[in-house]
Coordinates of C-alpha atoms in Angstrom, one line a residue:
Chain A
M8 CA -178.7 75.2 91.3
T9 CA -178.6 79.2 92.3
T10 CA -176.0 79.1 95.3
H11 CA -173.0 78.0 93.7
L12 CA -170.0 76.8 96.4
D13 CA -167.7 78.8 98.1
E14 CA -165.0 79.5 96.0
E15 CA -162.1 79.4 99.2
L16 CA -163.7 76.2 99.6
L17 CA -162.9 75.3 96.1
A18 CA -160.0 76.0 96.4
Q19 CA -159.0 74.3 99.7
W20 CA -160.2 71.4 98.0
A21 CA -157.9 71.6 94.8
L22 CA -155.1 72.4 97.1
D23 CA -155.5 69.7 99.9
R24 CA -156.7 67.3 97.3
D25 CA -160.2 66.7 99.4
T26 CA -163.2 65.4 98.0
P27 CA -166.1 67.2 98.5
D28 CA -168.8 66.2 101.1
D29 CA -171.7 64.3 99.5
A30 CA -173.7 67.5 99.5
A31 CA -171.2 69.8 97.5
A32 CA -170.9 66.6 95.0
D33 CA -174.3 66.5 94.7
H34 CA -173.7 69.6 93.8
L35 CA -170.8 69.4 91.2
R36 CA -173.0 66.7 89.8
L37 CA -175.5 68.8 88.5
C38 CA -173.6 72.2 88.4
A39 CA -170.6 72.8 85.4
R40 CA -169.9 76.2 87.2
C41 CA -168.8 74.8 90.1
R42 CA -167.2 72.0 88.4
D43 CA -165.2 73.8 86.1
S44 CA -164.0 76.5 88.3
L45 CA -162.9 73.3 90.6
R46 CA -160.7 71.5 87.6
E47 CA -158.8 74.7 86.5
L48 CA -158.4 75.4 90.5
R49 CA -157.0 71.8 90.5
S50 CA -155.0 72.3 87.1
I51 CA -153.6 76.2 89.1
A52 CA -152.6 74.2 92.6
G53 CA -150.9 71.6 90.1
Q54 CA -148.9 74.3 88.3
V55 CA -148.4 75.7 91.4
E56 CA -145.6 73.5 92.4
D57 CA -143.9 73.7 89.3
M58 CA -143.0 77.1 89.0
P59 CA -140.1 78.3 87.7
R60 CA -138.3 80.5 89.8
M61 CA -138.3 84.2 88.4
E62 CA -134.9 85.1 86.6
S63 CA -134.2 89.4 85.8
A64 CA -132.1 89.7 82.3
P65 CA -129.1 91.1 82.8
E66 CA -128.0 94.9 83.3
D67 CA -126.9 94.1 79.5
V68 CA -129.4 93.3 78.2
W69 CA -130.8 96.4 77.7
D70 CA -128.0 98.1 77.1
R71 CA -128.1 95.7 73.5
I72 CA -131.5 96.6 72.6
S73 CA -130.3 100.4 73.4
T74 CA -128.2 100.8 71.2
E75 CA -130.2 98.3 68.2
L76 CA -132.3 100.6 68.5
G77 CA -129.9 103.8 68.2
F78 CA -131.6 104.9 71.1
E79 CA -129.9 108.3 73.0
T80 CA -128.3 106.1 75.4
G81 CA -127.8 107.4 79.2
S82 CA -130.9 108.6 79.3
L83 CA -132.9 105.7 79.2
Q84 CA -131.8 103.4 82.0
P85 CA -134.2 101.4 83.4
A86 CA -133.3 100.1 86.9
P87 CA -132.5 96.2 86.8
D88 CA -135.1 94.7 87.2
L89 CA -134.1 94.0 91.2
S90 CA -137.4 92.3 91.3
T91 CA -136.8 89.1 89.9
A92 CA -132.9 89.0 91.2
G93 CA -131.7 86.8 92.3
S94 CA -134.1 83.6 93.1
T95 CA -132.9 80.8 94.9
S96 CA -133.1 81.7 98.0
R97 CA -136.4 81.5 99.8
D98 CA -137.3 84.7 100.2
R99 CA -136.8 86.4 97.0
F100 CA -135.4 90.2 96.6
E101 CA -138.9 91.3 95.9
L102 CA -139.5 95.1 95.5
R103 CA -143.3 95.3 93.6
R104 CA -145.2 95.3 96.1
V105 CA -144.3 98.9 97.5
G106 CA -146.4 101.1 96.3
R107 CA -146.5 104.3 95.0
P108 CA -144.3 106.4 97.8
T109 CA -146.6 108.7 99.8
R110 CA -145.4 111.6 100.9
R111 CA -145.9 110.1 104.5
M112 CA -143.3 107.3 103.1
A113 CA -141.0 109.9 101.8
A114 CA -140.8 111.2 105.2
V115 CA -140.0 108.5 107.2
A116 CA -137.1 107.5 104.8
A117 CA -136.2 111.2 104.2
S118 CA -135.7 111.1 108.5
V119 CA -134.1 107.8 108.0
A120 CA -131.7 109.3 105.8
A121 CA -130.5 112.2 108.1
V122 CA -130.0 109.7 110.9
V123 CA -127.2 108.1 109.2
G124 CA -126.0 111.0 108.3
I125 CA -125.1 110.9 111.7
G126 CA -123.5 108.3 111.3
L127 CA -125.7 105.9 114.1
G128 CA -125.8 102.1 113.4
V129 CA -123.0 101.7 111.3
I130 CA -120.6 99.4 112.9
G131 CA -119.9 96.7 109.8
T132 CA -116.7 95.7 108.9
L133 CA -115.1 94.1 106.0
L134 CA -114.6 90.7 106.8
A135 CA -113.9 89.3 103.0
T136 CA -114.1 89.6 100.0
S137 CA -116.3 87.6 98.0
N138 CA -115.6 84.1 96.5
D139 CA -116.7 82.2 93.5
S140 CA -116.9 79.0 95.4
G141 CA -118.2 77.4 98.9
P142 CA -120.4 79.3 101.3
P143 CA -120.7 82.9 101.3
T144 CA -119.0 84.8 102.8
A145 CA -120.1 87.4 105.4
E146 CA -119.5 90.9 103.9
A147 CA -120.4 93.2 106.3
V148 CA -122.2 92.1 110.0
V149 CA -124.5 96.1 110.5
R150 CA -126.3 95.8 114.3
L151 CA -129.6 96.5 114.1
E152 CA -130.3 99.1 116.7
P153 CA -132.9 100.3 118.2
L154 CA -135.0 103.2 117.5
A155 CA -136.3 105.6 120.1
G156 CA -138.9 104.1 122.2
K157 CA -138.4 100.5 120.8
S158 CA -137.0 97.8 122.2
G159 CA -134.8 94.6 120.7
D160 CA -132.2 95.0 118.9
G161 CA -129.9 92.4 116.2
N162 CA -127.7 91.7 113.2
A163 CA -128.2 91.6 109.5
D164 CA -125.2 89.4 108.2
L165 CA -124.3 90.4 104.2
L166 CA -123.3 88.2 102.3
Q167 CA -121.9 87.5 99.3
G168 CA -122.1 83.7 97.4
T169 CA -122.7 82.4 93.6
S170 CA -126.7 83.3 94.0
G171 CA -125.7 87.2 94.6
S172 CA -126.6 88.6 97.7
Q173 CA -127.9 87.7 100.7
L174 CA -128.2 89.3 104.1
K175 CA -129.4 87.3 106.7
V176 CA -131.6 89.3 109.7
T177 CA -131.2 87.5 113.5
A178 CA -133.4 89.8 115.7
T179 CA -133.4 90.1 120.2
G180 CA -136.0 90.8 121.8
L181 CA -138.3 91.9 119.3
V182 CA -142.0 91.6 121.2
Q183 CA -143.9 89.4 119.8
T184 CA -147.6 91.2 119.4
S185 CA -150.4 90.9 116.9
G186 CA -149.6 91.7 113.0
F187 CA -146.1 90.1 111.6
Y188 CA -142.5 91.6 111.4
E189 CA -141.2 93.1 108.0
V190 CA -137.3 93.4 106.2
W191 CA -137.3 96.5 104.5
L192 CA -134.2 98.4 102.8
I193 CA -134.7 101.8 101.9
N194 CA -132.3 103.9 100.0
E195 CA -130.5 107.1 101.0
D196 CA -131.9 109.0 99.2
G197 CA -134.8 109.3 101.2
K198 CA -137.9 108.6 98.8
R199 CA -137.6 104.6 97.7
M200 CA -137.2 101.6 99.7
V201 CA -138.6 97.7 99.4
A202 CA -139.6 95.1 101.4
L203 CA -137.8 91.8 101.4
G204 CA -139.9 89.7 103.3
V205 CA -141.7 88.6 106.7
L206 CA -139.1 88.4 109.0
N207 CA -139.8 85.6 112.1
P208 CA -137.9 87.0 115.1
G209 CA -137.8 84.0 116.8
T210 CA -135.4 82.3 113.8
G211 CA -134.6 85.6 111.5
G212 CA -134.7 85.1 107.8
T213 CA -131.9 85.5 105.0
F214 CA -133.5 86.8 101.5
Q215 CA -132.1 87.5 98.3
I216 CA -130.6 91.1 97.3
P217 CA -129.4 92.0 94.2
A218 CA -125.3 92.3 94.3
D219 CA -125.9 96.2 93.8
A220 CA -128.1 97.2 96.1
A221 CA -126.3 99.1 98.4
G222 CA -124.2 100.8 95.6
Q223 CA -127.4 101.6 94.4
G224 CA -128.1 103.1 98.0
Y225 CA -130.2 100.6 99.4
R226 CA -128.1 100.6 102.2
I227 CA -131.2 101.2 105.6
V228 CA -131.4 98.0 107.4
D229 CA -135.3 98.5 109.0
V230 CA -137.4 95.7 110.6
S231 CA -141.0 97.3 111.4
L232 CA -144.2 96.4 112.8
E233 CA -146.9 95.6 110.4
P234 CA -150.0 95.4 111.2
N235 CA -152.1 92.6 109.9
D236 CA -154.8 95.2 107.8
G237 CA -153.4 95.0 103.7
N238 CA -151.9 98.2 103.2
P239 CA -148.7 97.1 101.9
E240 CA -147.4 99.8 102.5
H241 CA -144.6 100.6 105.7
S242 CA -146.3 101.1 108.5
H243 CA -144.6 104.1 109.9
N244 CA -143.8 101.6 113.2
S245 CA -139.7 100.7 112.2
I246 CA -138.2 99.1 115.8
I247 CA -134.6 97.9 114.9
R248 CA -132.7 99.4 112.2
G249 CA -129.1 99.3 111.1
T250 CA -127.5 100.7 107.5
L251 CA -124.8 98.5 104.8
P252 CA -121.4 99.7 104.2
S253 CA -121.0 101.5 101.0
Chain B
M16 CA -154.9 94.0 89.1
H17 CA -154.4 95.6 92.6
G18 CA -152.5 99.0 92.6
H19 CA -148.9 98.6 94.1
H20 CA -147.3 96.2 91.3
G21 CA -144.8 97.6 88.9
S22 CA -144.2 100.5 91.3
S23 CA -141.8 102.8 92.8
F24 CA -138.3 101.2 93.5
A25 CA -136.6 100.6 90.9
R26 CA -137.7 103.8 89.0
L27 CA -136.2 105.5 86.4
R28 CA -132.8 107.9 87.5
V29 CA -132.0 110.2 85.1
V30 CA -136.2 111.8 85.2
T31 CA -137.8 114.2 86.9
S32 CA -139.8 112.9 90.2
N33 CA -143.4 113.5 88.4
E34 CA -142.1 110.8 85.3
A35 CA -141.3 108.9 87.3
G36 CA -144.2 108.1 88.6
L37 CA -146.3 104.7 88.8
Q38 CA -146.7 103.9 85.1
S39 CA -149.8 101.6 84.3
P40 CA -149.9 99.5 81.6
A41 CA -152.2 101.5 79.9
D42 CA -149.6 104.5 80.8
I43 CA -147.0 102.2 78.9
A44 CA -148.8 101.2 76.1
K45 CA -150.1 104.4 75.6
G46 CA -146.4 105.9 75.4
L47 CA -145.4 103.2 73.4
A48 CA -148.0 103.1 70.8
E49 CA -146.8 107.2 70.8
G50 CA -143.2 106.2 69.9
R51 CA -142.1 107.4 73.3
E52 CA -138.6 105.1 74.0
Q53 CA -138.9 105.4 77.6
S54 CA -142.3 103.9 77.1
L55 CA -139.8 101.1 76.2
A56 CA -137.7 101.3 78.6
D57 CA -141.0 101.1 81.3
A58 CA -142.1 98.2 79.5
Y59 CA -138.7 96.7 80.1
R60 CA -138.9 97.1 83.9
R61 CA -142.3 95.6 84.1
W62 CA -141.5 92.7 81.5
S63 CA -138.1 91.6 80.8
G64 CA -137.9 89.2 84.0
F65 CA -141.3 87.3 82.6
V66 CA -139.7 87.6 79.1
F67 CA -136.2 86.2 80.4
T68 CA -137.9 83.5 82.6
L69 CA -140.6 82.5 80.1
A70 CA -137.3 81.7 77.6
L71 CA -134.9 80.7 79.6
R72 CA -137.5 77.7 80.9
A73 CA -137.8 77.3 77.2
L74 CA -134.6 76.9 76.3
G75 CA -132.5 76.0 78.7
D76 CA -129.6 78.5 78.2
R77 CA -128.8 81.8 79.3
A78 CA -127.3 83.3 76.2
D79 CA -130.0 82.1 74.0
A80 CA -132.7 83.6 76.4
E81 CA -131.4 87.2 76.4
D82 CA -131.3 86.9 73.1
V83 CA -134.5 86.3 73.0
T84 CA -135.1 88.8 75.5
Q85 CA -133.4 91.5 73.3
Q86 CA -135.4 90.1 70.4
V87 CA -138.6 90.5 71.8
F88 CA -138.5 94.2 73.1
V89 CA -136.3 95.5 70.0
S90 CA -139.3 93.9 68.4
A91 CA -141.9 95.3 69.7
W92 CA -140.7 98.5 68.8
R93 CA -141.0 98.3 65.8
G94 CA -143.8 96.5 65.9
R95 CA -146.0 99.0 67.9
A96 CA -148.1 100.2 65.3
N97 CA -149.5 96.4 65.5
F98 CA -150.0 96.4 68.8
D99 CA -153.9 97.3 69.2
P100 CA -155.2 98.3 73.2
S101 CA -158.4 97.6 72.8
N102 CA -157.5 93.5 71.4
G103 CA -155.6 93.6 75.0
Q104 CA -153.2 94.5 77.1
L105 CA -149.8 95.5 76.6
G106 CA -147.8 92.1 78.8
G107 CA -150.1 89.3 76.1
W108 CA -149.1 91.0 73.3
L109 CA -145.3 90.9 74.8
T110 CA -146.0 87.3 75.9
G111 CA -147.4 86.3 72.2
I112 CA -144.6 88.5 71.0
A113 CA -142.1 86.0 73.0
R114 CA -143.7 83.3 72.1
H115 CA -143.1 84.0 68.7
R116 CA -139.2 84.4 68.7
I117 CA -138.8 81.3 71.1
A118 CA -140.1 79.0 68.1
D119 CA -137.9 80.7 65.8
R120 CA -135.3 79.8 68.1
I121 CA -136.7 76.1 68.8
A122 CA -137.0 75.2 65.3
A123 CA -133.3 76.9 64.3
R124 CA -131.4 74.4 66.6
N125 CA -133.9 72.0 65.5
R126 CA -132.5 72.9 61.5
D127 CA -128.5 72.8 62.5
L128 CA -129.0 69.6 64.6
R129 CA -130.9 68.2 61.3
N130 CA -128.3 69.3 59.3
A131 CA -126.0 68.2 61.4
E132 CA -127.2 64.9 61.7
A133 CA -127.4 64.8 57.9
A134 CA -123.8 66.4 57.4
G135 CA -122.0 64.0 59.5
G136 CA -124.0 61.4 60.2
L137 CA -125.0 61.9 63.8
L138 CA -127.2 59.6 66.1
Q139 CA -129.5 60.2 68.4
L140 CA -130.0 63.7 68.0
Q141 CA -132.7 65.0 70.0
T142 CA -134.9 67.9 68.3
S143 CA -137.3 70.0 71.0
P144 CA -140.9 70.2 69.7
D145 CA -141.3 72.9 68.0
R146 CA -143.5 74.8 70.2
L147 CA -143.9 76.4 73.9
D148 CA -146.3 74.2 75.4
Q149 CA -148.9 76.6 77.5
D150 CA -148.0 74.6 80.6
T151 CA -144.8 75.9 80.8
V152 CA -146.2 79.5 79.8
D153 CA -148.9 79.7 82.3
K154 CA -146.1 78.6 85.3
V155 CA -143.8 81.1 84.8
L156 CA -146.8 83.8 84.6
L157 CA -148.3 82.1 87.9
A158 CA -144.7 83.0 89.4
D159 CA -144.4 86.2 88.2
E160 CA -148.2 87.3 89.8
L161 CA -147.1 85.9 92.9
A162 CA -144.0 87.6 92.6
R163 CA -146.5 90.7 92.8
I164 CA -148.8 89.8 95.4
D165 CA -148.2 91.5 98.7
D166 CA -146.7 90.4 101.8
P167 CA -147.4 88.6 104.6
R168 CA -149.3 86.4 100.9
R169 CA -146.3 86.5 98.9
T170 CA -144.2 84.7 101.8
I171 CA -146.9 82.6 102.5
L172 CA -147.0 81.3 99.0
R173 CA -143.7 80.7 98.2
L174 CA -143.1 78.9 101.3
A175 CA -146.2 76.7 100.3
F176 CA -145.0 76.3 96.6
Y177 CA -142.4 76.7 96.7
E178 CA -140.3 74.9 99.7
D179 CA -142.9 73.0 100.4
Q180 CA -143.6 73.5 103.8
T181 CA -146.8 72.7 105.7
Y182 CA -149.0 75.0 106.6
P183 CA -148.6 74.4 110.5
A184 CA -144.5 74.5 109.5
I185 CA -145.0 78.3 108.1
A186 CA -147.9 79.3 111.1
E187 CA -144.7 78.2 113.1
Q188 CA -142.2 80.4 111.3
L189 CA -144.1 83.5 110.5
E190 CA -146.1 83.1 114.0
L191 CA -149.3 83.6 112.3
P192 CA -151.8 82.0 113.3
L193 CA -152.9 79.0 111.2
G194 CA -156.5 79.3 110.1
T195 CA -154.6 82.6 108.6
V196 CA -151.7 80.8 106.4
K197 CA -154.6 78.6 105.6
S198 CA -157.0 81.2 104.2
H199 CA -154.3 83.6 103.0
V200 CA -152.8 80.3 100.6
R201 CA -156.6 80.0 99.8
R202 CA -157.0 83.1 99.0
G203 CA -154.0 83.0 96.7
L204 CA -154.1 80.6 94.7
L205 CA -158.1 82.3 93.3
Q206 CA -155.5 85.7 92.7
L207 CA -153.1 84.0 91.3
R208 CA -156.2 82.4 89.2
D209 CA -158.0 85.6 88.2
R210 CA -154.7 86.9 87.1
L211 CA -154.0 84.0 85.0
K212 CA -157.2 84.7 83.4
E213 CA -156.7 88.2 82.7
V214 CA -153.2 87.8 81.2
K215 CA -154.5 84.6 79.3
G216 CA -157.4 86.2 77.8
D217 CA -155.0 89.3 76.3
D218 CA -152.7 86.6 74.8
T219 CA -153.7 86.7 71.4
S220 CA -151.1 85.2 69.8
R221 CA -152.7 81.3 71.1

């Protein structure tokens, strides 16, 4: 047979532990390629149920490597692997998806930085210091204000727990349209930004962030409306925004 | 591999913006072969999470996992002349080194246990299997690749795979159509399958 089974269909059977219909079953009996493919997908569907959370090595591991190899320290600091920092929360901090910063994106971030420069958006207050045990403690509560011409607002609570820092984002008055809302942390340097994940405007969400993200300049909390266009970069359509205290 | 990962956020602090541009695995491999220290730092940034998580999963001990991570990158630097780009990619090569260092650590532990047994007649000490099984490596590879998928697919896959949420629950939580969610999970599985194939093809140590 030359017409093979649709791969998405194979994936569906693997994920749902479904059995193929009669016609497909006939094909599978005859076609080793589709049979192998289904077997492989079933195996992976089983493995993804038991994946570890990604974790990052502590920062001093690089220092140890650098020292052991006699590198000039200081000139070669890889930024801590924030992409895998904190890995216990549902929405892990993730930065790898952000593409090469475009000139446009740099402009977005630069304009953000300028706005922040005049002090808009920071209503954060230190509420408590971090605690080594118990539930996460709130370190700061930041109001998220609508950008010009946009409506909605919200809060970003910076929480400190045993597993690292978390950002709890809630929003009100965000219009549900097509596409999805996404939470970003933008660096004050006007050059860098990172996507934290998808935000349900109705229920909010909690995102794991590295303990030192704000210290590294990632202080601007931004909620954008992203079209379903498959482009991972910031849509340039920010709706609400606030700034974490340094 | 899509073109968006490993890129802009965690860039180095003390380099010019030009040099700080996106380093592809091929760029990093080339720099490493040329003996550029910066390239080892780039490799560390790209793969240390994978190596550390793999070691942690295999050894169950953070201090041991840190030691192994250190050893892997030290070995990579010292053995960079042995890396042959025509025989696979840097990620696969590093995975091979990690396997060896983890196996060494497990063997040393087992040796210590046997010595302790012999010396003190301690009973019921269990030695671990002395090889890192492929299933563990695959699962960490899958987790690492999942973390590189673009949103909204990444979030959808996390909710499905880590949180065991049903498709309707995910659709409701993210306010996305059910069909969209299902399609993302299916395509995500295919995407992970392709990446796993690609990476495993490069791990020549098995």
